[in-house]
Coordinates of C-alpha atoms in Angstrom, one line a residue:
M269 CA 53.8 13.9 106.8
T270 CA 52.0 12.0 104.0
N271 CA 50.3 13.8 101.0
E272 CA 47.1 12.0 102.1
A273 CA 47.2 13.6 105.6
E274 CA 48.0 17.1 104.2
R275 CA 45.0 16.8 101.8
A276 CA 42.8 15.8 104.7
R277 CA 44.2 18.8 106.7
G278 CA 43.4 21.2 103.9
R279 CA 39.8 19.9 103.7
V280 CA 39.4 20.4 107.4
R281 CA 40.7 23.9 107.2
D282 CA 38.5 24.7 104.2
Y283 CA 35.5 23.3 105.9
H284 CA 36.0 25.3 108.9
R285 CA 36.2 28.6 107.1
R286 CA 33.2 27.7 104.8
T287 CA 31.1 26.8 107.8
M288 CA 31.5 30.0 109.7
H289 CA 28.6 32.3 110.4
R290 CA 29.2 35.9 109.3
F291 CA 27.3 39.2 109.7
A292 CA 27.0 39.0 105.9
G293 CA 25.5 35.5 105.7
Y294 CA 25.1 32.4 107.7
A295 CA 26.6 29.0 106.9
A296 CA 24.8 26.9 104.1
G297 CA 21.9 25.3 105.4
P298 CA 18.3 24.4 104.4
E299 CA 16.1 27.2 103.0
T300 CA 12.9 25.6 104.6
L301 CA 12.1 23.1 107.2
D302 CA 9.1 20.6 107.3
W303 CA 8.8 19.8 111.0
D304 CA 6.3 17.0 110.3
A305 CA 8.9 15.3 108.3
Q306 CA 11.8 15.5 110.9
P307 CA 14.3 12.7 110.9
S308 CA 13.4 10.0 113.5
P309 CA 15.0 10.8 116.9
F310 CA 15.1 7.1 117.6
R311 CA 16.7 4.2 115.9
H312 CA 16.0 0.6 116.3
Y313 CA 17.0 -2.7 114.7
E314 CA 14.1 -4.6 113.4
G315 CA 14.2 -8.4 114.4
A316 CA 17.0 -7.8 117.0
P317 CA 16.2 -9.5 120.4
R318 CA 15.5 -6.9 123.3
V319 CA 16.2 -6.9 127.0
A320 CA 14.6 -4.4 129.2
L321 CA 16.8 -2.3 131.5
P322 CA 16.1 -1.3 135.2
L323 CA 16.1 2.4 135.8
A324 CA 18.5 4.1 138.1
T325 CA 15.4 5.5 140.0
D326 CA 13.7 2.2 140.6
I327 CA 12.8 1.7 144.1
D328 CA 14.7 -1.4 144.5
S329 CA 17.7 -0.3 142.3
P330 CA 21.1 -0.4 144.3
V331 CA 21.8 3.1 142.7
A332 CA 18.8 4.9 143.9
A333 CA 20.3 5.6 147.3
R334 CA 23.3 7.2 145.6
L335 CA 20.9 9.6 143.6
R336 CA 19.9 11.2 146.9
L337 CA 23.6 12.1 147.8
D338 CA 24.7 15.7 147.6
W339 CA 26.2 16.3 144.1
R340 CA 29.6 17.1 145.5
M341 CA 29.8 13.8 147.0
L342 CA 31.0 12.4 143.6
D343 CA 34.3 14.3 144.2
T344 CA 35.0 11.9 147.0
G345 CA 35.1 8.9 144.9
L346 CA 32.4 6.4 145.8
P347 CA 32.9 2.7 146.1
P348 CA 32.5 0.6 142.8
L349 CA 29.3 -1.3 142.4
P350 CA 29.4 -4.8 140.9
C351 CA 28.8 -4.9 137.0
T352 CA 25.1 -5.9 137.0
L353 CA 22.1 -5.5 134.7
D354 CA 20.9 -2.9 137.4
A355 CA 24.2 -1.0 137.3
L356 CA 24.3 -0.9 133.5
G357 CA 20.6 0.1 133.3
A358 CA 21.5 3.1 135.7
L359 CA 24.4 4.0 133.8
L360 CA 22.7 4.4 130.5
H361 CA 19.7 6.1 132.0
L362 CA 21.8 8.7 133.8
A363 CA 24.0 9.5 130.7
L364 CA 21.8 8.6 127.6
G365 CA 18.2 8.0 128.8
L366 CA 15.1 10.2 128.6
T367 CA 14.5 12.4 131.6
A368 CA 11.0 13.9 130.6
W369 CA 8.5 14.4 127.8
K370 CA 7.6 17.8 126.9
S371 CA 4.4 19.0 125.2
T372 CA 2.6 22.0 124.1
G373 CA -0.5 21.8 121.8
P374 CA 0.0 19.0 119.4
D375 CA 3.6 18.9 119.7
R376 CA 5.5 16.4 121.9
W377 CA 9.1 15.8 122.3
A378 CA 11.7 14.0 124.6
V379 CA 14.2 15.5 127.0
R380 CA 17.4 13.4 127.5
A381 CA 20.1 13.3 130.1
N382 CA 22.7 14.2 127.5
P383 CA 22.0 17.7 125.8
S384 CA 22.1 18.1 122.1
S385 CA 22.2 20.9 119.5
G386 CA 18.6 21.8 118.7
N387 CA 17.4 18.7 120.8
L388 CA 18.1 16.6 117.7
H389 CA 20.4 14.0 119.2
P390 CA 22.5 12.4 116.6
V391 CA 24.4 10.2 119.2
E392 CA 23.7 6.5 119.6
G393 CA 25.0 4.3 122.4
W394 CA 26.5 0.9 122.2
V395 CA 27.4 -1.8 124.7
F396 CA 30.0 -4.5 124.3
A397 CA 29.3 -6.9 127.1
V398 CA 31.0 -10.1 128.1
G399 CA 30.2 -11.7 131.4
V400 CA 27.4 -9.5 132.5
P401 CA 24.6 -11.3 134.3
G402 CA 21.4 -11.1 132.4
L403 CA 23.0 -10.3 129.2
E404 CA 24.1 -12.6 126.3
D405 CA 27.7 -11.9 125.4
G406 CA 27.6 -9.6 122.4
L407 CA 27.2 -6.1 121.0
W408 CA 24.0 -4.3 122.3
H409 CA 22.4 -1.1 120.9
Y410 CA 20.9 1.2 123.5
L411 CA 17.1 2.2 123.0
P412 CA 16.5 5.4 125.2
E413 CA 12.9 5.7 124.1
V414 CA 11.9 2.4 126.0
H415 CA 15.3 2.2 128.2
A416 CA 16.2 -1.2 126.8
L417 CA 19.0 -3.0 124.9
E418 CA 18.7 -4.9 121.6
L419 CA 21.2 -7.5 120.4
R420 CA 23.1 -6.5 117.4
A421 CA 25.7 -9.2 117.4
A422 CA 26.1 -12.4 119.4
F423 CA 29.8 -13.2 120.4
E424 CA 31.1 -16.7 120.3
P425 CA 31.4 -18.2 123.8
G426 CA 34.5 -17.5 125.8
G427 CA 36.7 -14.6 126.5
V428 CA 37.4 -12.4 129.5
P429 CA 34.6 -10.7 131.0
G430 CA 34.5 -6.9 130.4
L431 CA 32.3 -3.9 129.6
H432 CA 32.9 -1.3 126.8
L433 CA 30.8 1.5 125.8
A434 CA 30.7 3.1 122.3
L435 CA 29.1 6.3 120.8
S436 CA 28.2 6.7 117.1
S437 CA 26.5 9.7 115.3
V438 CA 23.6 9.7 112.8
M439 CA 24.8 12.9 111.3
W440 CA 21.7 13.6 109.2
R441 CA 19.7 14.3 112.2
E442 CA 21.7 17.5 112.6
A443 CA 22.3 18.2 109.0
W444 CA 18.6 18.3 108.4
K445 CA 18.4 21.5 110.3
Y446 CA 21.9 22.9 110.3
G447 CA 23.3 21.9 107.0
E448 CA 27.0 22.1 106.4
R449 CA 27.8 23.3 110.0
A450 CA 26.2 20.1 111.5
F451 CA 29.4 18.1 111.6
R452 CA 30.8 20.5 114.2
Y453 CA 27.7 20.0 116.2
C454 CA 27.7 16.3 116.0
Q455 CA 31.2 16.4 117.5
L456 CA 30.1 18.8 120.3
D457 CA 27.2 16.5 121.1
A458 CA 29.8 13.5 121.2
G459 CA 31.7 15.4 123.7
H460 CA 28.5 16.2 125.8
A461 CA 27.7 12.4 125.7
A462 CA 31.1 11.4 126.8
A463 CA 31.0 13.6 129.8
A464 CA 27.5 12.4 130.7
L465 CA 28.7 8.9 130.6
R466 CA 31.7 9.7 132.9
N467 CA 29.5 11.5 135.3
A468 CA 27.1 8.6 135.4
A469 CA 30.0 6.1 135.9
A470 CA 31.2 8.1 138.7
V471 CA 27.9 7.5 140.4
L472 CA 28.6 3.8 140.1
G473 CA 32.2 4.2 141.4
W474 CA 33.4 3.2 138.0
S475 CA 36.2 4.5 135.8
L476 CA 35.6 5.2 132.1
T477 CA 38.8 5.0 129.9
V478 CA 38.6 6.3 126.1
Q479 CA 40.2 3.7 123.8
P480 CA 42.4 5.3 121.0
L481 CA 40.8 3.4 118.0
A482 CA 40.5 4.7 114.4
A483 CA 36.9 5.3 113.5
D484 CA 36.9 2.8 110.7
L485 CA 37.9 0.1 113.0
L486 CA 35.3 1.1 115.5
A487 CA 32.7 1.3 112.7
A488 CA 33.4 -2.4 111.7
A489 CA 33.2 -3.5 115.4
L490 CA 29.7 -1.8 115.6
G491 CA 28.7 -3.2 112.3
L492 CA 28.1 0.3 110.8
D493 CA 30.0 -0.8 107.7
R494 CA 27.4 -3.5 106.9
M495 CA 25.5 -1.3 104.3
P496 CA 22.8 -3.8 103.6
D497 CA 21.6 -3.5 107.1
F498 CA 21.0 0.4 106.6
P499 CA 18.5 0.5 103.6
A500 CA 17.9 4.1 102.1
R501 CA 15.0 5.0 99.9
R502 CA 16.5 8.0 98.5
D503 CA 20.0 9.0 100.0
P504 CA 22.4 6.4 101.8
S505 CA 23.9 9.5 103.6
T506 CA 20.8 10.1 105.6
E507 CA 20.8 6.5 107.0
V508 CA 24.5 5.7 107.9
E509 CA 26.1 6.3 111.3
E510 CA 29.5 7.6 112.0
A511 CA 31.7 5.8 114.6
E512 CA 32.9 8.2 117.2
L513 CA 34.2 7.1 120.5
L514 CA 35.1 3.7 122.4
F515 CA 35.4 3.6 126.2
G516 CA 36.4 0.7 128.8
A517 CA 34.6 0.7 131.9
G518 CA 36.5 -0.4 135.0
M519 CA 35.0 -1.4 138.4
G520 CA 37.7 -0.5 140.6
D521 CA 40.4 -1.0 138.1
I522 CA 41.4 0.6 134.8
A523 CA 39.7 -1.1 131.8
G524 CA 41.9 -2.4 129.0
P525 CA 41.4 -2.3 125.3
L526 CA 38.6 -3.9 123.4
P527 CA 39.3 -7.6 122.8
V528 CA 38.8 -9.0 119.5
R529 CA 35.5 -10.9 119.5
T530 CA 34.3 -13.4 117.0
V531 CA 30.8 -12.7 116.0
A532 CA 28.5 -15.8 115.9
R533 CA 25.5 -13.9 114.3
W534 CA 24.3 -10.4 113.4
Y535 CA 20.9 -9.3 114.2
G536 CA 18.5 -6.7 112.9
R537 CA 17.9 -4.2 110.1
A538 CA 18.2 -0.4 111.0
S539 CA 14.9 1.5 111.0
T540 CA 14.7 4.5 108.7
I541 CA 16.0 7.9 109.6
D542 CA 14.6 9.9 106.9
A543 CA 12.9 8.3 103.8
Y544 CA 12.6 11.6 101.7
P545 CA 15.3 14.0 102.6
M546 CA 15.0 17.4 100.9
Y547 CA 18.4 18.5 100.9
R548 CA 21.9 16.8 100.4
W549 CA 25.2 18.1 102.3
P550 CA 28.0 16.0 100.7
V551 CA 30.5 18.0 102.7
M552 CA 29.5 16.1 105.8
D553 CA 30.7 12.9 104.5
E554 CA 33.8 14.4 103.2
M555 CA 34.6 15.6 106.8
A556 CA 33.9 12.5 108.3
E557 CA 36.4 10.8 106.0
A558 CA 39.0 13.4 106.4
T559 CA 39.1 13.1 110.2
R560 CA 38.9 9.2 110.9
D561 CA 42.6 8.7 112.0
A562 CA 43.0 7.6 115.5
L563 CA 44.6 10.0 118.1
P564 CA 46.7 8.8 121.1
R565 CA 45.4 9.7 124.6
G566 CA 46.5 13.0 125.9
E567 CA 47.8 13.8 129.5
L568 CA 45.8 15.5 132.3
P569 CA 47.5 17.7 134.9
A570 CA 48.7 15.5 137.8
Q571 CA 46.5 17.0 140.5
G572 CA 43.0 15.8 141.4
R573 CA 40.1 17.9 142.4
E574 CA 39.4 19.4 145.7
V575 CA 36.2 18.4 147.4
A576 CA 33.9 21.3 147.4
P577 CA 31.3 22.0 150.2
P578 CA 27.9 20.5 149.8
C579 CA 25.8 22.4 147.2
G580 CA 22.3 21.2 148.4
R581 CA 21.6 19.5 145.2
S582 CA 21.3 15.8 144.9
V583 CA 23.1 13.5 142.2
G584 CA 19.7 12.7 140.7
H585 CA 18.5 16.2 140.6
V586 CA 21.7 17.4 138.7
L587 CA 21.9 14.5 136.2
L588 CA 18.2 13.9 135.6
G589 CA 16.9 17.5 136.1
R590 CA 19.3 18.9 133.6
R591 CA 17.6 21.3 131.3
S592 CA 18.7 23.9 128.6
A593 CA 17.2 27.4 129.4
Q594 CA 15.3 29.0 126.6
R595 CA 15.1 32.4 128.5
F596 CA 16.9 34.1 131.3
D597 CA 16.0 36.5 134.0
G598 CA 17.9 39.6 133.1
R599 CA 17.7 41.0 136.7
H600 CA 19.3 37.9 138.5
I601 CA 22.8 38.7 139.9
M602 CA 25.1 35.6 140.5
V603 CA 26.9 35.2 143.8
R604 CA 30.6 36.0 143.6
D605 CA 31.8 32.8 145.5
E606 CA 29.5 30.7 143.3
F607 CA 30.9 32.2 140.1
D608 CA 34.5 31.7 141.3
G609 CA 33.8 28.1 142.1
V610 CA 32.5 27.4 138.7
L611 CA 35.6 28.8 137.2
E612 CA 37.8 26.7 139.4
R613 CA 35.9 23.6 138.4
L614 CA 36.5 24.3 134.7
Q615 CA 40.1 23.6 135.2
P616 CA 41.1 20.3 133.8
C617 CA 42.2 17.7 136.2
R618 CA 42.4 13.9 136.9
A619 CA 38.8 13.6 137.9
A620 CA 35.3 13.2 136.2
P621 CA 34.5 14.3 133.6
W622 CA 38.1 15.4 132.3
D623 CA 39.5 11.9 132.6
A624 CA 36.9 10.7 130.1
L625 CA 38.8 12.4 127.2
P626 CA 42.3 13.3 128.4
D627 CA 43.6 15.9 126.0
D628 CA 46.6 18.2 125.8
H629 CA 45.0 20.3 123.2
R630 CA 44.5 23.8 125.1
I631 CA 41.1 25.5 125.3
D632 CA 40.9 29.0 127.3
L633 CA 37.6 30.7 127.9
L634 CA 36.5 34.1 126.9
L635 CA 33.9 35.5 129.3
F636 CA 31.1 38.1 128.8
V637 CA 30.4 38.9 132.5
H638 CA 27.0 40.6 132.8
R639 CA 25.7 40.1 136.4
V640 CA 28.1 38.8 139.0
D641 CA 28.3 40.2 142.4
G642 CA 31.5 42.1 142.9
V643 CA 32.6 41.6 139.4
A644 CA 32.6 44.6 136.9
P645 CA 30.6 43.8 133.6
G646 CA 33.2 43.4 131.0
V647 CA 35.1 41.0 128.8
Y648 CA 37.5 38.6 130.6
L649 CA 40.0 35.8 129.9
L650 CA 40.1 32.5 131.9
P651 CA 43.3 30.6 131.1
R652 CA 42.9 26.7 131.6
G653 CA 46.2 25.7 132.5
P654 CA 49.7 27.3 132.9
A655 CA 49.5 31.1 132.2
E656 CA 52.5 31.0 130.0
A657 CA 50.7 28.8 127.5
G658 CA 47.5 29.0 125.4
V659 CA 46.2 32.4 124.1
L660 CA 47.1 34.5 127.1
P661 CA 50.7 35.5 126.0
L662 CA 49.3 36.7 122.7
L663 CA 46.5 38.6 124.3
A664 CA 49.0 40.0 127.0
S665 CA 50.5 41.9 124.1
L666 CA 47.1 43.6 123.2
Y667 CA 45.4 44.1 126.6
P668 CA 46.6 44.9 130.1
L669 CA 45.0 41.4 131.3
T670 CA 45.0 42.4 134.9
R671 CA 44.1 39.6 137.3
V672 CA 40.8 40.2 139.2
D673 CA 41.6 40.6 142.9
G674 CA 39.8 38.4 145.6
L675 CA 39.1 35.4 143.3
R676 CA 40.8 32.0 143.7
S677 CA 40.6 31.4 140.0
D678 CA 43.0 33.3 137.5
L679 CA 40.5 35.5 135.7
R680 CA 42.0 38.2 133.7
L681 CA 40.2 41.5 132.7
L682 CA 40.4 42.4 128.8
A683 CA 38.1 45.5 129.2
T684 CA 35.3 46.8 131.3
M685 CA 32.0 47.9 129.6
A686 CA 29.0 49.6 130.5
P687 CA 26.2 47.0 131.0
A688 CA 24.1 48.2 128.0
A689 CA 27.0 48.1 125.6
L690 CA 28.2 44.8 126.9
A691 CA 24.6 43.5 126.2
R692 CA 24.6 44.7 122.8
L693 CA 28.0 43.1 122.1
A694 CA 27.3 39.8 123.4
R695 CA 24.0 39.7 121.7
S696 CA 25.4 40.7 118.3
L697 CA 28.2 38.1 118.4
H698 CA 25.9 35.3 119.3
C699 CA 23.6 35.5 116.2
H700 CA 21.6 38.3 118.0
Q701 CA 20.3 35.9 120.5
D702 CA 19.1 37.3 123.8
I703 CA 20.2 34.4 125.9
A704 CA 23.9 35.7 125.7
S705 CA 22.9 39.0 127.2
T706 CA 20.1 38.3 129.7
S707 CA 22.3 35.6 131.5
C708 CA 24.8 36.1 134.3
F709 CA 27.6 35.5 131.9
A710 CA 28.3 34.0 128.5
L711 CA 31.6 32.7 127.4
G712 CA 33.4 31.5 124.2
M713 CA 35.9 28.6 124.1
L714 CA 39.2 29.6 122.3
C715 CA 41.3 26.6 121.3
E716 CA 44.8 26.4 119.8
F717 CA 43.5 25.6 116.4
D718 CA 46.6 25.4 114.1
A719 CA 48.9 23.4 116.4
A720 CA 46.1 20.8 116.8
L721 CA 45.5 20.4 113.0
E722 CA 49.2 20.1 112.6
R723 CA 49.3 17.1 114.7
A724 CA 46.5 15.3 112.9
P725 CA 43.2 16.0 110.9
A726 CA 41.4 14.0 113.6
A727 CA 42.2 16.6 116.1
Y728 CA 39.3 18.6 114.6
R729 CA 37.0 16.2 116.2
A730 CA 39.0 16.2 119.4
L731 CA 38.7 19.8 119.8
H732 CA 35.0 20.0 119.3
R733 CA 34.6 17.0 121.8
Q734 CA 36.7 18.8 124.4
A735 CA 34.5 21.9 124.0
G736 CA 31.4 19.7 124.4
L737 CA 33.0 18.3 127.6
I738 CA 33.4 21.9 128.9
G739 CA 30.0 22.5 128.0
Q740 CA 28.6 19.6 130.0
Q741 CA 30.7 20.5 133.0
L742 CA 28.9 23.9 132.8
Y743 CA 25.4 22.3 132.6
T744 CA 26.3 20.4 135.9
E745 CA 27.6 23.2 137.6
A746 CA 24.6 25.4 136.7
E747 CA 22.2 22.7 138.0
A748 CA 24.3 22.4 141.2
L749 CA 23.7 26.1 141.9
G750 CA 20.0 26.0 141.0
L751 CA 20.7 28.0 137.7
R752 CA 20.4 26.8 134.2
G753 CA 22.8 26.8 131.3
T754 CA 22.5 26.7 127.4
G755 CA 24.9 25.7 124.8
I756 CA 25.3 28.3 121.9
G757 CA 26.4 26.7 118.7
C758 CA 25.5 29.7 116.6
F759 CA 28.0 32.7 116.8
F760 CA 29.9 34.9 114.4
D761 CA 33.2 33.2 114.2
D762 CA 35.3 35.9 112.7
A763 CA 33.7 38.8 114.7
V764 CA 34.7 37.2 117.9
H765 CA 38.1 36.6 116.4
E766 CA 38.3 40.3 115.4
L767 CA 37.1 41.5 118.8
L768 CA 40.2 40.0 120.4
G769 CA 42.6 41.5 117.6
L770 CA 43.4 37.8 116.3
E771 CA 44.7 37.9 112.7
D772 CA 45.4 34.3 111.9
E773 CA 44.3 30.7 112.7
R774 CA 46.5 29.9 115.8
F775 CA 43.3 30.2 117.9
R776 CA 39.7 29.8 117.1
T777 CA 36.5 29.9 119.0
L778 CA 34.5 26.7 118.6
Y779 CA 31.6 26.7 121.1
H780 CA 29.7 29.1 123.4
F781 CA 27.7 28.8 126.5
T782 CA 25.5 30.9 128.8
M783 CA 24.3 30.6 132.5
G784 CA 21.8 32.3 134.7
R785 CA 18.5 32.2 136.2
A786 CA 16.1 30.5 133.8
I787 CA 12.5 31.6 133.0
D788 CA 10.4 28.6 132.5
D789 CA 7.5 28.7 129.8
A790 CA 4.3 27.8 131.6
R791 CA 2.6 26.8 128.5
I792 CA 4.9 23.5 128.2
E793 CA 3.6 20.5 130.1
T794 CA 6.2 18.0 131.6
T795 CA 5.5 14.4 131.9
P796 CA 7.5 11.4 133.3
A797 CA 10.0 9.9 130.8
Y798 CA 9.0 6.3 131.6
A799 CA 5.4 6.2 132.5
G800 CA 4.3 3.5 135.1
A801 CA 7.8 3.0 136.5
Q802 CA 7.8 3.0 140.4
Q803 CA 10.7 5.5 141.1
E804 CA 12.3 6.6 144.2
P805 CA 11.9 10.1 145.0
M806 CA 15.0 12.3 144.9
A807 CA 15.8 15.2 147.2
A808 CA 16.5 18.5 145.5

């Protein structure tokens, strides 16, 4: 272990402690927000050539018929479609594209296929394309606002055909609202986006394999280290992007690593994210630097996923209809078998979306079950993996942890509670938010924190991305059942820890989630994401 790695590990631990929300005070953030001066949610490169992309829902798209399939059909493994502009456009639409515009009064905002903390969307999408018909060989940046690609770098002719996808983060979009805690949220959003890409690839019958590449090398490949291309009026940290993840796409095979490409020409100058930021959060840059080392791919359990019965919801409905609930119906009771099915499908296996980020870092789930038919209100633990590992052995020394009878999943009871008391507990732990108590259930993601950081400081990113991946799986499960989910980034870290009787940092909770029957706000108007497009209707 080098001194540099040990210093980086220390910075990660210090950052995590200082950005915990506590009953006595929240993590450092802005004291005021000027919503009229919000950072730009869309970036483009001025002067870069553009290519319009077909939508997955276009009437003549080869993907449109697949959107009408039952969501569970993706478990069967669909035959791969060829790598065409239609297929690439569908992939980006289903994973990173807009799904609607929302408005109320003078305010208007976009909803995307991939969720984001505060709907701020730090994630940017990239395509390395060689031999894709209709695209010049090169590095392309995705423009979700208009569903197009812009050429950032042209490659010299030649080379083996292939398709690679990358994600980067404009961290200032999150820091503008959330301050120092925003680095956590950027990594959660990267995990959500990775899962969204993997699910979209499954619609095409493609594989998606993460490439273990250090962040500085990926940044160079994406041109993010070309600082003159990212001008800043006041603070450079508001304009730069952080390289996150690289994936290889396979059409019936497993994609290899990104080949070295010779760039013939770079195009464009980055548009401004925030010309006049009011605050500075230098710890964001410090954390990015401390966690940039590469991690090897982990291993998933050998088993695949059993094909579940049809759910009655189409692929298009689940991927393009996903929304985050703002309010829940506190009277709705979830069906026991559906709840059990959700828990089963949260187990990692060799299937989408888990194989997008194979990881052997353990994350177990702490559940606050409010309204599930036949399951007593209370606090539960769901081990994700062998029972002899994870947090279960430690909690078994503190609680009886009896297994719930009649469920296929290994759900363990910590304590039953009166519904009103459980609601107060869940609400108070989640920054006093009603969505944690009016849903059918809420949960927290408990990870093996110390062991992961001992492996490498970059594991801090990996843990949050895994948590985001779990969150995306919960979103799709909710939509498949006609329910809604909401990710919860605001919770009192130490209070959750103390609830379980945990006294050190062997385990930490990183992300929370809640699921139930949503109550829609009738005052909000919804309009199509891409006006004027002739789109195929999708069965619900």
